[in-house]
Structure formats: structure tokens, C-alpha cells
Backbone as a printed PyTorch tensor [residue, N CA C, xyz], in Angstrom:
tensor([[[  0.8310,  -1.1890,   0.0380],
         [  0.0750,  -0.0260,  -0.0180],
         [  0.7750,   1.3590,   0.0270]],

        [[  2.0010,   1.3210,   0.7570],
         [  2.7540,   2.5560,   0.6680],
         [  3.2580,   3.0280,  -0.6940]],

        [[  3.5050,   2.0800,  -1.5530],
         [  3.9550,   2.3780,  -2.9150],
         [  2.7170,   3.1430,  -3.6490]],

        [[  1.5500,   2.7020,  -3.4680],
         [  0.3530,   3.3200,  -4.1710],
         [  0.0300,   4.7170,  -3.6710]],

        [[  0.2190,   4.9170,  -2.4560],
         [ -0.0500,   6.2560,  -1.8270],
         [  1.0760,   7.2190,  -2.2060]],

        [[  2.2960,   6.8950,  -1.9390],
         [  3.4200,   7.7880,  -2.0810],
         [  4.7770,   6.8590,  -2.5200]],

        [[  4.9550,   6.7170,  -3.8090],
         [  6.0560,   5.8340,  -4.1890],
         [  7.3910,   6.2040,  -3.5300]],

        [[  7.6350,   7.5700,  -3.3380],
         [  9.0070,   7.9540,  -2.7690],
         [  9.0980,   7.5490,  -1.3230]],

        [[  7.9740,   7.7280,  -0.6160],
         [  7.8900,   7.2540,   0.7440],
         [  7.9850,   5.7690,   0.9220]],

        [[  7.3510,   5.0390,   0.0160],
         [  7.3980,   3.5570,  -0.0660],
         [  8.8010,   3.0120,  -0.3060]],

        [[  9.6600,   3.8340,  -0.8460],
         [ 11.0910,   3.3040,  -1.0550],
         [ 11.8000,   3.2930,   0.3460]],

        [[ 11.3000,   3.9640,   1.3070],
         [ 11.8770,   3.9230,   2.6140],
         [ 11.5020,   2.8900,   3.4970]],

        [[ 10.4630,   2.1160,   3.0640],
         [ 10.0060,   0.8740,   3.8910],
         [ 11.1560,  -0.0700,   3.8550]],

        [[ 11.5870,  -0.4470,   5.0430],
         [ 12.6040,  -1.4920,   5.1520],
         [ 14.0000,  -0.9470,   5.3560]],

        [[ 14.1090,   0.4810,   5.4200],
         [ 15.5340,   1.0300,   5.6530],
         [ 16.1990,   0.3720,   6.7840]],

        [[ 15.5950,   0.1940,   8.0280],
         [ 16.2450,  -0.4460,   9.0900],
         [ 16.8160,  -1.8080,   8.7980]],

        [[ 15.9860,  -2.7080,   8.0720],
         [ 16.3230,  -3.9640,   7.6270],
         [ 17.5440,  -3.9680,   6.7110]],

        [[ 17.4830,  -2.9670,   5.8500],
         [ 18.5180,  -2.8200,   4.8550],
         [ 19.8720,  -2.6260,   5.6530]],

        [[ 19.8480,  -1.7000,   6.5150],
         [ 20.9850,  -1.3800,   7.3140],
         [ 21.5140,  -2.6020,   8.0360]],

        [[ 20.6520,  -3.2770,   8.5800],
         [ 21.0410,  -4.4950,   9.3190],
         [ 21.6770,  -5.5490,   8.4810]],

        [[ 21.0860,  -5.7240,   7.2040],
         [ 21.7290,  -6.7880,   6.2680],
         [ 22.9660,  -6.2960,   5.8800]],

        [[ 23.2280,  -4.9100,   5.7360],
         [ 24.5130,  -4.3630,   5.3670],
         [ 25.4160,  -4.6080,   6.3950]],

        [[ 24.9560,  -4.4530,   7.7130],
         [ 25.8750,  -4.6570,   8.7970],
         [ 26.3960,  -6.1250,   8.9600]],

        [[ 25.4450,  -7.0170,   8.5540],
         [ 25.8090,  -8.4660,   8.5020],
         [ 27.0330,  -8.7490,   7.5060]],

        [[ 26.9800,  -7.9570,   6.3720],
         [ 28.0380,  -8.1340,   5.4470],
         [ 29.2830,  -7.4320,   5.9920]],

        [[ 29.2060,  -6.2780,   6.6320],
         [ 30.3670,  -5.5710,   7.0930],
         [ 31.0550,  -6.4500,   8.0860]],

        [[ 30.3150,  -7.1880,   8.9430],
         [ 30.8690,  -8.0200,   9.9800],
         [ 31.6590,  -9.1640,   9.3620]],

        [[ 31.3790,  -9.4970,   8.0790],
         [ 32.0130, -10.6340,   7.4090],
         [ 33.4360, -10.1930,   6.9760]],

        [[ 33.6800,  -8.8920,   7.0410],
         [ 35.0430,  -8.3270,   6.6760],
         [ 35.9620,  -8.5250,   7.9930]],

        [[ 37.0740,  -9.1810,   7.8120],
         [ 37.9620,  -9.2500,   9.0100],
         [ 38.2340,  -7.8710,   9.4770]],

        [[ 38.3320,  -7.6830,  10.8460],
         [ 38.5730,  -6.3740,  11.4270],
         [ 39.8150,  -5.7530,  10.9270]],

        [[ 40.8450,  -6.4440,  10.7920],
         [ 42.1610,  -5.8720,  10.2780],
         [ 42.0930,  -5.4730,   8.7980]],

        [[ 41.0440,  -5.7920,   8.0640],
         [ 40.7880,  -5.2040,   6.6800],
         [ 39.8950,  -4.1320,   6.5430]],

        [[ 39.2650,  -3.7480,   7.6700],
         [ 38.1000,  -2.7280,   7.5370],
         [ 38.7100,  -1.3560,   7.2600]],

        [[ 39.8800,  -1.0050,   7.5870],
         [ 40.5890,   0.2520,   7.4000],
         [ 40.6760,   0.5160,   5.8790]],

        [[ 40.7440,  -0.4270,   5.1400],
         [ 40.8530,  -0.2480,   3.5870],
         [ 39.5600,  -0.6900,   2.8700]],

        [[ 38.5620,  -1.0330,   3.6350],
         [ 37.2850,  -1.4450,   2.9710],
         [ 36.3870,  -0.2970,   2.7010]],

        [[ 35.5350,  -0.5870,   1.6270],
         [ 34.6460,   0.4570,   1.1690],
         [ 33.2160,  -0.0650,   1.1130]],

        [[ 32.2100,   0.6590,   1.5150],
         [ 30.8590,   0.3170,   1.3530],
         [ 30.2680,   1.3150,   0.2350]],

        [[ 29.7770,   0.5230,  -0.7970],
         [ 29.3640,   1.1530,  -2.0430],
         [ 27.9560,   0.7210,  -2.3020]],

        [[ 27.0160,   1.7440,  -2.5130],
         [ 25.5350,   1.4170,  -2.7920],
         [ 25.3650,   1.7370,  -4.2720]],

        [[ 24.3440,   1.1010,  -4.8500],
         [ 23.9440,   1.4160,  -6.2680],
         [ 23.0190,   2.5010,  -6.3670]],

        [[ 22.4230,   3.0090,  -5.3350],
         [ 21.5760,   4.1330,  -5.4900],
         [ 21.4290,   4.8610,  -4.2260]],

        [[ 20.8810,   6.1910,  -4.3550],
         [ 20.8970,   7.1150,  -3.1810],
         [ 19.8890,   6.6110,  -1.9650]],

        [[ 18.8920,   5.7460,  -2.3870],
         [ 17.9700,   5.1600,  -1.3080],
         [ 18.7370,   4.2760,  -0.4010]],

        [[ 19.5260,   3.4690,  -1.0520],
         [ 20.3740,   2.5030,  -0.1620],
         [ 21.3860,   3.3330,   0.5800]],

        [[ 21.9640,   4.3660,  -0.0670],
         [ 22.9640,   5.1610,   0.6850],
         [ 22.2660,   5.8660,   1.8310]],

        [[ 21.0110,   6.4340,   1.5740],
         [ 20.3470,   7.1100,   2.5860],
         [ 19.9450,   6.2620,   3.8470]],

        [[ 19.5690,   4.9610,   3.6190],
         [ 19.2930,   3.9950,   4.6150],
         [ 20.4500,   3.8090,   5.4470]],

        [[ 21.5550,   3.5700,   4.7380],
         [ 22.7810,   3.3530,   5.4750],
         [ 23.3700,   4.5080,   6.3420]],

        [[ 23.2960,   5.6730,   5.6990],
         [ 23.6080,   6.9650,   6.3890],
         [ 22.7500,   7.1470,   7.5820]],

        [[ 21.5110,   6.7590,   7.5390],
         [ 20.4510,   7.1260,   8.5910],
         [ 20.6950,   5.9980,   9.8410]],

        [[ 20.6490,   4.8090,   9.3600],
         [ 20.6050,   3.7030,  10.4240],
         [ 21.9400,   3.0000,  10.6310]],

        [[ 22.8920,   3.1760,   9.6750],
         [ 24.2160,   2.4920,   9.7630],
         [ 25.1070,   2.8100,  10.8370]],

        [[ 25.3440,   4.0520,  11.3380],
         [ 26.2330,   4.4360,  12.2500],
         [ 25.9850,   3.7280,  13.6550]],

        [[ 24.7750,   3.5400,  13.9740],
         [ 24.3840,   2.7950,  15.2290],
         [ 24.7600,   1.3650,  15.1610]],

        [[ 24.9160,   0.8110,  13.8420],
         [ 25.3860,  -0.5590,  13.6110],
         [ 26.8420,  -0.7280,  13.3760]],

        [[ 27.6210,   0.4040,  13.5720],
         [ 29.0650,   0.3320,  13.1830],
         [ 29.3960,   0.5010,  11.7800]],

        [[ 28.4530,   0.8960,  10.8580],
         [ 28.8360,   1.0040,   9.4780],
         [ 29.4800,   2.2880,   9.0840]],

        [[ 30.3900,   2.3660,   8.1230],
         [ 30.9490,   3.5640,   7.7530],
         [ 29.9800,   4.3550,   6.8350]],

        [[ 30.3000,   5.5040,   6.4370],
         [ 29.5400,   6.1570,   5.4700],
         [ 29.5990,   5.5980,   4.1440]],

        [[ 28.5990,   5.4580,   3.5260],
         [ 28.4850,   4.7730,   2.1560],
         [ 28.9450,   5.7510,   1.0680]],

        [[ 29.5020,   5.0900,  -0.0310],
         [ 29.7870,   5.8560,  -1.2720],
         [ 28.6790,   5.3260,  -2.2950]],

        [[ 28.4200,   6.2140,  -3.1940],
         [ 27.5190,   5.8080,  -4.3840],
         [ 27.8390,   6.6060,  -5.5620]],

        [[ 27.6750,   6.2380,  -6.6790],
         [ 27.8490,   6.8850,  -7.9500],
         [ 26.5690,   7.3470,  -8.5920]],

        [[ 25.5120,   7.1830,  -7.7520],
         [ 24.1010,   7.5900,  -8.1380],
         [ 23.8280,   8.9970,  -8.0100]],

        [[ 23.3950,   9.6500,  -9.0890],
         [ 23.0340,  11.0670,  -9.3070],
         [ 24.1030,  12.0020,  -8.5060]],

        [[ 23.5470,  12.8440,  -7.6610],
         [ 24.3470,  13.7880,  -7.0700],
         [ 25.4410,  13.2080,  -6.1000]],

        [[ 25.2250,  11.9830,  -5.5380],
         [ 26.2460,  11.4580,  -4.7440],
         [ 27.5270,  11.2340,  -5.4040]],

        [[ 27.4920,  11.0860,  -6.7100],
         [ 28.7490,  10.8190,  -7.4780],
         [ 29.6550,  11.9930,  -7.2450]],

        [[ 29.1190,  13.1640,  -7.1460],
         [ 29.8960,  14.4450,  -7.0060],
         [ 30.6510,  14.5590,  -5.7380]],

        [[ 30.3480,  13.6920,  -4.7950],
         [ 30.9880,  13.6250,  -3.5290],
         [ 32.3600,  12.9380,  -3.5820]],

        [[ 32.5520,  12.2890,  -4.7730],
         [ 33.9020,  11.7900,  -5.0380],
         [ 34.0030,  10.2610,  -4.6780]],

        [[ 35.1250,   9.7150,  -5.1800],
         [ 35.4010,   8.2260,  -4.9620],
         [ 35.9260,   8.0470,  -3.5950]],

        [[ 36.1090,   6.8540,  -3.2440],
         [ 36.8720,   6.3950,  -2.0520],
         [ 38.3690,   6.7900,  -2.2610]],

        [[ 39.0580,   6.8290,  -1.3040],
         [ 40.4590,   7.0940,  -1.2810],
         [ 41.2480,   5.9750,  -2.1070]],

        [[ 42.3250,   6.3910,  -2.7080],
         [ 43.0910,   5.4950,  -3.5730],
         [ 43.6760,   4.3620,  -2.5800]],

        [[ 43.7240,   4.5450,  -1.2900],
         [ 44.2720,   3.5820,  -0.4510],
         [ 43.2210,   2.6110,  -0.0680]],

        [[ 41.9820,   2.8800,  -0.3800],
         [ 40.8240,   1.9350,  -0.0990],
         [ 40.8070,   0.8250,  -1.1340]],

        [[ 41.6010,  -0.0440,  -1.0280],
         [ 41.7700,  -1.2000,  -2.0540],
         [ 40.9630,  -2.3940,  -1.8440]],

        [[ 40.2200,  -2.3580,  -0.7920],
         [ 39.2250,  -3.4770,  -0.5010],
         [ 39.5140,  -4.1140,   0.7440]],

        [[ 38.6170,  -4.8990,   1.1390],
         [ 37.4300,  -5.4150,   0.3720],
         [ 36.3890,  -4.3670,   0.1190]],

        [[ 35.4240,  -4.6600,  -0.7540],
         [ 34.3860,  -3.7040,  -1.0680],
         [ 33.0300,  -4.4180,  -0.7970]],

        [[ 32.2030,  -3.8450,   0.0120],
         [ 30.8700,  -4.3490,   0.3150],
         [ 29.8610,  -3.5790,  -0.5620]],

        [[ 29.2230,  -4.2620,  -1.5490],
         [ 28.2250,  -3.7070,  -2.4140],
         [ 26.8530,  -3.8150,  -1.9010]],

        [[ 25.9530,  -2.9840,  -2.0280],
         [ 24.5490,  -3.1110,  -1.8490],
         [ 23.8590,  -2.4760,  -3.1650]],

        [[ 23.1000,  -3.4410,  -3.7030],
         [ 22.4490,  -3.1530,  -4.9330],
         [ 21.0610,  -3.8140,  -5.0100]],

        [[ 20.1610,  -3.2440,  -5.7150],
         [ 18.8890,  -3.9930,  -6.0440],
         [ 19.0390,  -5.3000,  -6.5860]],

        [[ 18.1660,  -6.2570,  -6.4230],
         [ 18.2770,  -7.5710,  -6.9280],
         [ 18.3610,  -7.6090,  -8.3570]],

        [[ 17.7510,  -6.6280,  -9.0700],
         [ 17.8250,  -6.6100, -10.5550],
         [ 18.9560,  -5.7670, -11.1000]],

        [[ 19.9000,  -5.4530, -10.3720],
         [ 21.0570,  -4.7330, -10.7720],
         [ 22.4020,  -5.3660, -10.4710]],

        [[ 22.7180,  -6.5590, -10.9590],
         [ 23.8000,  -7.1730, -10.6090],
         [ 25.1850,  -6.6800, -11.4730]],

        [[ 24.8230,  -5.7150, -12.3720],
         [ 25.9370,  -5.2140, -13.2250],
         [ 26.9680,  -4.4510, -12.4060]],

        [[ 26.6680,  -4.0260, -11.3330],
         [ 27.5740,  -3.3020, -10.3340],
         [ 28.7130,  -4.2970, -10.0270]],

        [[ 28.5740,  -5.5260,  -9.9070],
         [ 29.4510,  -6.4640,  -9.5580],
         [ 30.5410,  -6.5760, -10.4570]],

        [[ 30.2660,  -6.2960, -11.8610],
         [ 31.2770,  -6.4800, -12.9000],
         [ 32.4900,  -5.6680, -12.7100]],

        [[ 32.6000,  -4.6460, -11.8140],
         [ 33.8120,  -3.8490, -11.5680],
         [ 34.5850,  -4.2700, -10.3590]],

        [[ 34.2800,  -5.3910,  -9.7770],
         [ 34.9690,  -5.8030,  -8.6060],
         [ 35.2520,  -7.3350,  -8.7140]],

        [[ 36.1440,  -7.8060,  -7.9090],
         [ 36.8190,  -9.1820,  -7.9550],
         [ 36.2190, -10.0790,  -6.9210]],

        [[ 36.1700, -11.2740,  -7.1920],
         [ 35.8730, -12.3270,  -6.1980],
         [ 34.6360, -12.0130,  -5.3280]],

        [[ 33.4470, -11.7100,  -5.9200],
         [ 32.2580, -11.3260,  -5.2390],
         [ 31.4100, -12.4650,  -4.8610]],

        [[ 30.7540, -12.4080,  -3.8030],
         [ 29.7870, -13.4070,  -3.3270],
         [ 28.7200, -12.7390,  -2.3410]],

        [[ 27.4840, -13.1650,  -2.6170],
         [ 26.4020, -12.5520,  -1.8070],
         [ 26.4750, -13.0020,  -0.3850]],

        [[ 26.5440, -12.1570,   0.6470],
         [ 26.5560, -12.4200,   2.1300],
         [ 25.2580, -12.1840,   2.7720]],

        [[ 24.3350, -11.5050,   2.1890],
         [ 22.9920, -11.2370,   2.7670],
         [ 22.0030, -10.7030,   1.7430]],

        [[ 20.7510, -10.7560,   2.0040],
         [ 19.6910, -10.1980,   1.2610],
         [ 18.7760,  -9.4560,   2.1800]],

        [[ 18.2060,  -8.3320,   1.6810],
         [ 17.3560,  -7.5620,   2.3730],
         [ 15.8470,  -8.0650,   2.3410]],

        [[ 15.2160,  -8.1470,   3.5230],
         [ 13.8270,  -8.4390,   3.4750],
         [ 13.1670,  -7.3260,   4.3800]],

        [[ 12.4080,  -6.4800,   3.7800],
         [ 11.8950,  -5.3330,   4.3900],
         [ 10.8860,  -5.7600,   5.5280]],

        [[ 10.5440,  -6.8970,   5.6290],
         [  9.5990,  -7.3600,   6.6790],
         [  8.1520,  -6.9270,   6.4350]],

        [[  7.8630,  -6.3290,   5.4400],
         [  6.5130,  -5.7830,   5.1380],
         [  5.9260,  -6.3140,   3.8400]],

        [[  6.6710,  -7.0460,   2.9990],
         [  6.2530,  -7.4860,   1.7820],
         [  6.1480,  -6.3760,   0.7370]],

        [[  6.6210,  -5.2530,   1.0380],
         [  6.5500,  -4.0120,   0.1280],
         [  7.4670,  -4.2580,  -1.0570]],

        [[  7.0430,  -4.2700,  -2.2870],
         [  7.6860,  -4.4580,  -3.4250],
         [  8.4740,  -3.1760,  -3.8580]],

        [[  9.3700,  -2.7670,  -3.0850],
         [ 10.0980,  -1.5520,  -3.5090],
         [ 11.5530,  -2.0040,  -3.9900]],

        [[ 12.3520,  -0.9340,  -4.4470],
         [ 13.6150,  -1.3580,  -5.0230],
         [ 14.6130,  -2.0910,  -4.1860]],

        [[ 14.3780,  -1.8520,  -2.8260],
         [ 15.3850,  -2.5300,  -1.8630],
         [ 14.9570,  -3.8230,  -1.3440]],

        [[ 13.7110,  -4.2210,  -1.6220],
         [ 13.2060,  -5.5870,  -1.2750],
         [ 14.1010,  -6.6900,  -2.0360]],

        [[ 14.7260,  -7.5330,  -1.2780],
         [ 15.4050,  -8.5210,  -1.7690],
         [ 16.8770,  -7.9910,  -2.3310]],

        [[ 17.1720,  -6.8420,  -1.9530],
         [ 18.4860,  -6.2340,  -2.4440],
         [ 19.5490,  -7.0840,  -1.9700]],

        [[ 20.5940,  -7.1890,  -2.7930],
         [ 21.8640,  -8.1030,  -2.4570],
         [ 22.8020,  -7.2010,  -1.7750]],

        [[ 23.4280,  -7.8510,  -0.7500],
         [ 24.7040,  -7.3170,   0.0330],
         [ 25.7520,  -8.3890,  -0.4610]],

        [[ 26.7120,  -7.7270,  -1.1890],
         [ 27.7520,  -8.5750,  -1.7410],
         [ 29.1110,  -8.0970,  -1.3240]],

        [[ 29.8980,  -9.1650,  -0.9070],
         [ 31.2960,  -8.8790,  -0.5280],
         [ 32.1560,  -9.2610,  -1.6140]],

        [[ 33.0350,  -8.3310,  -1.9730],
         [ 34.0360,  -8.5230,  -2.9390],
         [ 35.4290,  -8.2960,  -2.4380]],

        [[ 36.5170,  -8.9130,  -3.1400],
         [ 37.7770,  -8.6560,  -2.7100],
         [ 38.2640,  -7.1970,  -2.8070]],

        [[ 37.9100,  -6.6160,  -3.9580],
         [ 38.3160,  -5.2970,  -4.2160],
         [ 37.8520,  -4.7570,  -5.6290]],

        [[ 38.1100,  -3.5420,  -5.8890],
         [ 37.7780,  -3.0760,  -7.3000],
         [ 38.8460,  -3.6690,  -8.2750]],

        [[ 38.3640,  -3.7280,  -9.5710],
         [ 39.1980,  -4.3450, -10.6240],
         [ 40.1550,  -3.3200, -11.2440]],

        [[ 40.0230,  -2.0330, -10.7840],
         [ 40.9910,  -1.0260, -11.3790],
         [ 41.0420,   0.1840, -10.2020]],

        [[ 41.8580,   1.0200, -10.3280],
         [ 42.0310,   2.0730,  -9.2930],
         [ 40.5950,   2.8740,  -9.2240]],

        [[ 40.2490,   3.4400,  -8.0600],
         [ 38.9950,   4.2790,  -7.9610],
         [ 38.9820,   5.3040,  -8.8800]],

        [[ 40.2130,   6.0200,  -9.1550],
         [ 40.2160,   7.1580, -10.1270],
         [ 39.7480,   6.9060, -11.4730]],

        [[ 39.9300,   5.5940, -11.8630],
         [ 39.5120,   5.1340, -13.2340],
         [ 38.1360,   4.6030, -13.1910]],

        [[ 37.6700,   3.9600, -12.0490],
         [ 36.5350,   3.2190, -11.8990],
         [ 35.3770,   4.3000, -11.6520]],

        [[ 35.6210,   5.3170, -10.8620],
         [ 34.5990,   6.2800, -10.4020],
         [ 33.7660,   6.8460, -11.6040]],

        [[ 34.3460,   7.2610, -12.6760],
         [ 33.4750,   7.7900, -13.7510],
         [ 32.5330,   6.7700, -14.3740]],

        [[ 32.9090,   5.4350, -14.2610],
         [ 32.1560,   4.4260, -14.8570],
         [ 30.9260,   3.9450, -13.9130]],

        [[ 30.9910,   4.4450, -12.6540],
         [ 29.9360,   4.1820, -11.6160],
         [ 28.8990,   5.2030, -11.6490]],

        [[ 29.0550,   6.3570, -12.4150],
         [ 28.1080,   7.3860, -12.4370],
         [ 26.8050,   6.8590, -13.1280]],

        [[ 25.7080,   7.1240, -12.3570],
         [ 24.2600,   6.6440, -12.8760],
         [ 23.3050,   7.7630, -12.5570]],

        [[ 22.2330,   7.8400, -13.3520],
         [ 21.1910,   8.7720, -13.1900],
         [ 19.9380,   8.0250, -13.0170]]])
């Protein structure tokens, strides 16, 4: 029902669950590798959910190439991985830019709301397949 009343508001259904699924993925990264790890989302909704609910779960600020978030810039060149990706279930193309990826969690918003983040994948990758300075322009999406 939230999607029929206000599609934008309906996209926020399940944000706490998305952040928790992301935290599950982050915890899969060995503590000694987190200093060079990156959290990357496919869209600003996922980034917003993590920015809002992630700090309480120990998550770092997310990066995203989506719309205006792209202008905030890429991760540091020293952030060589691992990389934790969060993307809609129907957007696995994001994984093509990273190595040794495997799904570590899926989002269930707990309400059965068919928004973009329902069943989103949380994917742990070893790292980017090229330097962030080269990769960042390729991640820009509108």
C-alpha cells in the first residue's frame, strides 16, 4: 500500500532492515581489513538508509555513484578493498567492476513491500578491478 499512496515514501520501507543486512556483510570483513574497506551502494535510497541507520550498527559512510552522490567523489586510492556492495536484486551489473564477489546477505523489508530494496543483495568483493580514479566515472548513474 505505501507504494500506491506515495512511491517515494514507499522506497523507505525497510530501511532499518537494509542497514542490518548491510551490517551483516560488514561483519564478514575481518577487522584488520576494515581500514581499507569500502561500502558502495547502487542508489541514493540505499545510501540514505545506511547513512541514517548504519552508524548505530558500526557501518562507515557509504559511497555511491548515483546522481548527486557521485559528485562527493570516490573512495581514497588507499581503499583497495574489500568492497561491500549493496544493490537492487535486478542490478547485478555493479559487481562487474569488482573481483571475487559473493552474496553475504539479502534484504527483507519485513512488510512485503515491493520496493527497489526488497531482496537487495549485499555482496562482499575482494576489491575493485581497477583504481578508484579510473573506476569512479564508470559508476556514475542517473
